[in-house]
Tab-separated table of C-alpha atoms in Angstrom:
chain	number	residue	atom	x	y	z
A	277	MET	CA	-11.249	23.428	10.947
A	278	PRO	CA	-11.608	27.163	11.724
A	279	TRP	CA	-15.191	27.427	10.433
A	280	SER	CA	-16.756	27.487	13.906
A	281	GLU	CA	-15.921	26.495	17.445
A	282	SER	CA	-19.526	25.516	18.236
A	283	VAL	CA	-22.577	24.025	16.527
A	284	PRO	CA	-25.303	26.548	15.619
A	285	GLN	CA	-28.715	25.970	17.197
A	286	PHE	CA	-31.577	27.369	15.135
A	287	SER	CA	-34.974	27.839	16.738
A	288	THR	CA	-37.964	26.011	15.271
A	289	ALA	CA	-39.214	29.139	13.495
A	290	ALA	CA	-35.752	29.904	12.150
A	291	THR	CA	-35.353	26.310	10.944
A	292	ILE	CA	-38.614	26.606	9.019
A	293	ILE	CA	-37.380	29.834	7.424
A	294	GLY	CA	-34.124	28.108	6.506
A	295	ILE	CA	-35.889	25.113	4.966
A	296	VAL	CA	-38.111	27.452	2.933
A	297	LEU	CA	-34.985	29.201	1.627
A	298	VAL	CA	-33.422	25.824	0.760
A	299	ALA	CA	-36.568	24.862	-1.175
A	300	TYR	CA	-36.517	28.204	-2.956
A	301	ALA	CA	-32.833	27.770	-3.865
A	302	ALA	CA	-33.453	24.235	-5.138
A	303	VAL	CA	-36.595	24.914	-7.173
A	304	GLY	CA	-37.648	28.547	-7.246
A	305	GLU	CA	-34.339	30.183	-8.093
A	306	PRO	CA	-33.529	27.895	-11.080
A	307	LEU	CA	-37.056	28.233	-12.494
A	308	LEU	CA	-37.267	31.995	-12.010
A	309	GLY	CA	-33.773	32.420	-13.408
A	310	ARG	CA	-34.625	30.532	-16.590
A	311	ARG	CA	-37.912	32.385	-17.054
A	312	GLY	CA	-36.369	35.774	-16.341
A	313	PHE	CA	-33.477	35.258	-18.729
A	314	ALA	CA	-35.728	33.892	-21.483
A	315	ARG	CA	-37.990	36.928	-21.107
A	316	LEU	CA	-34.979	39.239	-21.296
A	317	GLU	CA	-33.768	37.540	-24.488
A	318	ARG	CA	-37.165	38.072	-26.123
A	319	ARG	CA	-37.729	41.656	-25.036
A	320	ARG	CA	-34.337	43.289	-24.907
A	321	PRO	CA	-34.024	44.015	-28.656
A	322	SER	CA	-37.257	46.037	-28.586
A	323	ASP	CA	-37.561	47.125	-24.936
A	324	PRO	CA	-34.800	49.453	-23.659
A	325	ARG	CA	-35.923	48.938	-20.041
A	326	ALA	CA	-35.937	45.141	-20.056
A	327	LEU	CA	-32.480	44.802	-18.510
A	328	THR	CA	-33.026	47.414	-15.804
A	329	ARG	CA	-36.228	45.640	-14.761
A	330	LEU	CA	-34.371	42.341	-14.476
A	331	TYR	CA	-31.574	43.987	-12.496
A	332	ARG	CA	-34.017	45.619	-10.072
A	333	THR	CA	-36.038	42.440	-9.653
A	334	THR	CA	-32.927	40.406	-8.905
A	335	ILE	CA	-31.660	42.972	-6.414
A	336	GLY	CA	-35.048	43.023	-4.670
A	337	VAL	CA	-35.307	39.228	-4.480
A	338	GLU	CA	-31.812	38.795	-3.069
A	339	TRP	CA	-32.215	41.458	-0.379
A	340	THR	CA	-35.559	39.876	0.529
A	341	TRP	CA	-33.935	36.538	1.280
A	342	THR	CA	-31.180	38.379	3.158
A	343	ALA	CA	-33.840	39.993	5.334
A	344	LEU	CA	-35.264	36.526	6.044
A	345	ILE	CA	-31.799	35.359	7.087
A	346	VAL	CA	-31.573	38.259	9.519
A	347	VAL	CA	-34.982	37.316	10.941
A	348	ALA	CA	-33.881	33.687	11.334
A	349	VAL	CA	-30.761	34.743	13.229
A	350	LEU	CA	-32.716	37.115	15.480
A	351	LEU	CA	-35.096	34.254	16.327
A	352	SER	CA	-32.195	31.969	17.265
A	353	PRO	CA	-30.206	32.823	20.409
A	354	GLY	CA	-28.029	29.794	19.669
A	355	VAL	CA	-26.804	31.225	16.371
A	356	GLN	CA	-23.902	33.654	16.461
A	357	ALA	CA	-22.438	35.868	13.771
A	358	GLN	CA	-19.436	33.552	13.426
A	359	HIS	CA	-21.736	30.684	12.428
A	360	LEU	CA	-22.557	32.649	9.268
A	361	GLY	CA	-18.957	33.650	8.642
A	362	LEU	CA	-19.462	37.232	9.808
A	363	ARG	CA	-16.062	37.674	11.372
A	364	ALA	CA	-12.478	38.336	10.385
A	365	PRO	CA	-10.442	35.395	9.020
A	366	SER	CA	-9.110	33.235	11.836
A	367	GLN	CA	-6.353	31.602	9.761
A	368	TRP	CA	-4.317	32.838	6.825
A	369	GLY	CA	-2.614	29.612	5.722
A	370	PRO	CA	-5.771	28.212	4.071
A	371	LEU	CA	-6.264	31.598	2.431
A	372	LEU	CA	-2.922	31.304	0.638
A	373	ALA	CA	-3.756	27.786	-0.535
A	374	ALA	CA	-7.195	28.923	-1.665
A	375	VAL	CA	-5.743	31.883	-3.569
A	376	ILE	CA	-3.364	29.548	-5.415
A	377	GLY	CA	-6.256	27.214	-6.240
A	378	PHE	CA	-8.391	30.168	-7.268
A	379	CYS	CA	-5.696	31.402	-9.662
A	380	LEU	CA	-5.342	27.949	-11.211
A	381	ALA	CA	-9.109	27.678	-11.655
A	382	ALA	CA	-9.214	31.180	-13.138
A	383	LEU	CA	-6.563	30.095	-15.636
A	384	VAL	CA	-8.672	27.085	-16.607
A	385	LEU	CA	-11.756	29.278	-16.999
A	386	TRP	CA	-9.804	31.743	-19.121
A	387	LEU	CA	-8.571	28.961	-21.384
A	388	LEU	CA	-12.151	27.745	-21.790
A	389	THR	CA	-13.660	31.174	-22.424
A	390	ARG	CA	-10.932	33.055	-24.307
A	391	ASP	CA	-11.913	34.319	-27.716
A	392	ARG	CA	-10.972	31.949	-30.525
A	393	GLY	CA	-11.064	33.321	-34.019
A	394	ALA	CA	-12.779	36.544	-33.062
A	395	SER	CA	-12.308	38.049	-36.526
A	396	GLY	CA	-13.927	35.043	-38.179
A	397	GLY	CA	-16.779	35.214	-35.695
A	398	SER	CA	-17.248	38.894	-36.443
A	399	ARG	CA	-17.432	38.210	-40.168
A	400	ARG	CA	-20.020	35.494	-39.656
A	401	SER	CA	-22.106	37.697	-37.362
A	402	GLY	CA	-21.899	40.523	-39.888
A	403	ARG	CA	-23.407	38.260	-42.521
A	404	ALA	CA	-26.056	36.665	-40.333
A	405	GLY	CA	-26.963	39.571	-38.089
A	406	GLY	CA	-27.857	39.393	-34.413
A	407	ALA	CA	-25.456	38.475	-31.643
A	408	PRO	CA	-21.846	37.787	-32.619
A	409	SER	CA	-21.274	34.102	-33.305
A	410	SER	CA	-18.146	34.210	-31.122
A	411	SER	CA	-20.336	34.989	-28.131
A	412	ARG	CA	-22.367	31.860	-28.772
A	413	ALA	CA	-19.286	29.725	-29.366
A	414	THR	CA	-17.632	30.881	-26.162
A	415	PRO	CA	-18.994	29.170	-23.014
A	416	GLY	CA	-21.199	31.685	-21.218
A	417	GLY	CA	-20.577	34.309	-23.899
A	418	HIS	CA	-24.182	34.643	-25.006
A	419	VAL	CA	-25.336	35.089	-21.402
A	420	ILE	CA	-22.799	37.855	-20.798
A	421	THR	CA	-23.790	39.524	-24.066
A	422	THR	CA	-27.439	39.547	-23.035
A	423	LEU	CA	-26.816	40.704	-19.467
A	424	ALA	CA	-24.098	43.280	-20.238
A	425	PRO	CA	-25.174	46.899	-19.636
A	426	ARG	CA	-25.116	49.334	-22.544
A	427	SER	CA	-26.170	52.620	-20.958
A	428	ARG	CA	-25.087	54.658	-17.966
A	429	THR	CA	-28.215	53.692	-16.010
A	430	GLU	CA	-27.671	50.007	-16.764
A	431	ARG	CA	-24.031	50.244	-15.730
A	432	ARG	CA	-24.944	51.838	-12.403
A	433	LEU	CA	-27.511	49.149	-11.742
A	434	GLY	CA	-24.974	46.559	-12.843
A	435	ILE	CA	-22.608	47.721	-10.104
A	436	GLY	CA	-25.464	47.544	-7.610
A	437	LEU	CA	-26.284	44.041	-8.820
A	438	ALA	CA	-22.651	42.900	-8.449
A	439	ILE	CA	-22.512	44.229	-4.878
A	440	THR	CA	-25.876	42.638	-4.081
A	441	THR	CA	-24.979	39.197	-5.417
A	442	GLY	CA	-21.600	39.259	-3.697
A	443	ILE	CA	-23.148	39.940	-0.308
A	444	CYS	CA	-26.494	38.173	-0.504
A	445	GLU	CA	-25.476	35.012	-2.343
A	446	GLU	CA	-22.473	34.410	-0.112
A	447	LEU	CA	-24.603	34.935	2.984
A	448	LEU	CA	-27.221	32.481	1.706
A	449	TYR	CA	-25.230	29.744	-0.011
A	450	ARG	CA	-22.089	29.772	2.093
A	451	GLY	CA	-23.276	31.319	5.352
A	452	LEU	CA	-26.819	30.147	6.108
A	453	PHE	CA	-26.940	26.825	4.257
A	454	VAL	CA	-23.754	25.471	5.821
A	455	ALA	CA	-24.819	26.546	9.316
A	456	LEU	CA	-28.325	25.165	8.828
A	457	GLY	CA	-27.057	21.845	7.506
A	458	VAL	CA	-24.683	21.397	10.444
A	459	SER	CA	-27.443	22.327	12.892
A	460	LEU	CA	-29.643	19.598	11.375
A	461	GLY	CA	-26.945	16.996	11.935
A	462	LEU	CA	-25.167	16.915	8.580
A	463	PRO	CA	-21.385	16.599	8.552
A	464	LEU	CA	-19.708	19.860	7.598
A	465	TRP	CA	-18.503	18.443	4.279
A	466	ALA	CA	-22.006	17.247	3.346
A	467	ALA	CA	-23.547	20.629	4.142
A	468	ALA	CA	-20.836	22.291	2.053
A	469	VAL	CA	-21.378	19.981	-0.932
A	470	ALA	CA	-25.159	20.461	-0.807
A	471	SER	CA	-24.671	24.228	-0.711
A	472	CYS	CA	-22.345	24.108	-3.734
A	473	VAL	CA	-24.910	22.075	-5.682
A	474	LEU	CA	-27.635	24.601	-4.888
A	475	PHE	CA	-25.358	27.454	-5.963
A	476	ALA	CA	-24.686	25.745	-9.292
A	477	LEU	CA	-28.414	25.122	-9.837
A	478	ALA	CA	-29.060	28.849	-9.399
A	479	HIS	CA	-27.053	29.421	-12.592
A	480	VAL	CA	-28.687	26.697	-14.679
A	481	TYR	CA	-30.271	29.383	-16.887
A	482	GLN	CA	-26.795	29.671	-18.461
A	483	GLY	CA	-26.985	26.082	-19.697
A	484	TRP	CA	-24.260	23.538	-19.015
A	485	TRP	CA	-21.750	26.342	-18.501
A	486	GLY	CA	-23.802	27.674	-15.603
A	487	LEU	CA	-23.316	24.372	-13.798
A	488	VAL	CA	-19.587	24.137	-14.570
A	489	GLY	CA	-18.239	27.696	-14.399
A	490	PRO	CA	-20.192	29.208	-11.490
A	491	GLY	CA	-20.255	25.759	-9.869
A	492	LEU	CA	-16.467	25.674	-9.813
A	493	LEU	CA	-16.255	29.221	-8.504
A	494	GLY	CA	-18.818	28.401	-5.819
A	495	ALA	CA	-16.708	25.437	-4.695
A	496	LEU	CA	-13.625	27.648	-4.498
A	497	PHE	CA	-15.533	30.237	-2.470
A	498	MET	CA	-16.606	27.430	-0.143
A	499	VAL	CA	-13.038	26.211	0.356
A	500	LEU	CA	-11.946	29.754	1.061
A	501	TYR	CA	-14.795	30.253	3.515
A	502	LEU	CA	-14.307	27.043	5.437
A	503	GLY	CA	-10.546	27.421	5.499
A	504	THR	CA	-10.569	30.929	6.949
A	505	GLY	CA	-13.860	30.846	8.835
A	506	SER	CA	-14.814	34.175	7.252
A	507	LEU	CA	-17.194	35.197	4.474
A	508	LEU	CA	-15.497	38.560	4.012
A	509	ILE	CA	-12.930	37.447	1.429
A	510	PRO	CA	-15.400	35.359	-0.641
A	511	VAL	CA	-17.769	38.339	-0.642
A	512	VAL	CA	-15.092	40.688	-1.959
A	513	LEU	CA	-13.942	38.215	-4.622
A	514	HIS	CA	-17.544	37.537	-5.661
A	515	ILE	CA	-18.222	41.256	-6.102
A	516	LEU	CA	-15.030	41.779	-8.102
A	517	LEU	CA	-15.704	38.837	-10.415
A	518	ASP	CA	-19.306	39.855	-11.085
A	519	THR	CA	-18.250	43.454	-11.710
A	520	ARG	CA	-15.597	42.308	-14.144
A	521	ALA	CA	-18.001	39.996	-15.975
A	522	LEU	CA	-20.616	42.724	-16.422
A	523	LEU	CA	-18.664	45.939	-16.774
A	524	LEU	CA	-14.940	45.615	-17.262
A	525	THR	CA	-12.495	44.044	-19.684
A	526	GLY	CA	-12.757	40.534	-21.051
A	527	THR	CA	-15.790	38.584	-22.192
A	528	GLY	CA	-18.408	41.149	-21.257
A	529	ARG	CA	-16.867	44.042	-23.170
A	530	ARG	CA	-15.639	41.890	-26.052
A	531	HIS	CA	-19.128	40.550	-26.788
A	532	ARG	CA	-20.860	43.807	-25.966
A	533	ALA	CA	-18.884	46.011	-28.318
A	534	PRO	CA	-20.275	44.723	-31.658
A	535	GLU	CA	-23.836	45.373	-30.463
A	536	LEU	CA	-23.353	48.999	-29.390
C-alpha cells in the first residue's frame, strides 16, 4: 500500500487537536450545516446577501480547521508531509483503476440525478410558484437550487468556496483523519472507513442524498488517495466537481435558470 512507508506519531497536544477536529466533524459540522442551510432557505428569497454570508462563513470555518491541522503537524516531529498525502503520486496503476471506478460512479450518479420530465416539472412549478418541482424530484436538486449563485459576486465566492472545500476537506477527511486513526492504532482500512462516514455526515443537511451521493464520492476519493499515496488528485477532482455543481452545466444551471 503506497499510502505511507511509516506510521505517523502525533504529539500529545497534536492528538488533542485531532480529537477535537474529529468531534467537530462528527457533531458540529452536521449540526451547523443543517442550521446554516435551513437559515439560507428561509432568508434567501428576501435577503440578497444570505448566500454570500453562508459562503464566507463556510470558507472561514474550513480555513480555520486547516490552520489547526498545520499547528498539529508543527507540534509533531513524527508527522511528515507524506502522512497527510502532501506529495506526488507514488503509483499510477491504482490511479487508472480509481479513474475507471470514478467514471462508473459518475454514470450512476448521472442516472440518478438526470432531469426526468423537465417540461412537466416546469409546468407544475409555473402553476404552484416557488422552486421548480423538478429540482425537488431530483436527488440533491433542491440543495443545488438553493446554493447556486445568481450574481457575479456570488459566482466569484462560489469559485472560492469550491477551491476551499477541495483543499480543506481533503486535508481534513482524507489527510488528517486517516493519519490520526493509524497513529492511534487503528488499521488503515478502519481509519479510512471512519473518515468516509464522517465525510458523509458533513453533508447530512442534504437529506438522504447527502449521505449517498457525497458519501460515494468521498469513498472514491479515499480509494484514489490510498492507492496513489497523494491527496493532489483528489483535491483537483473535488474542486472540479464542486465548481461544476455550483457554476457550470448540469443540475446547478438547469435548476437555477427558472429562478433567474
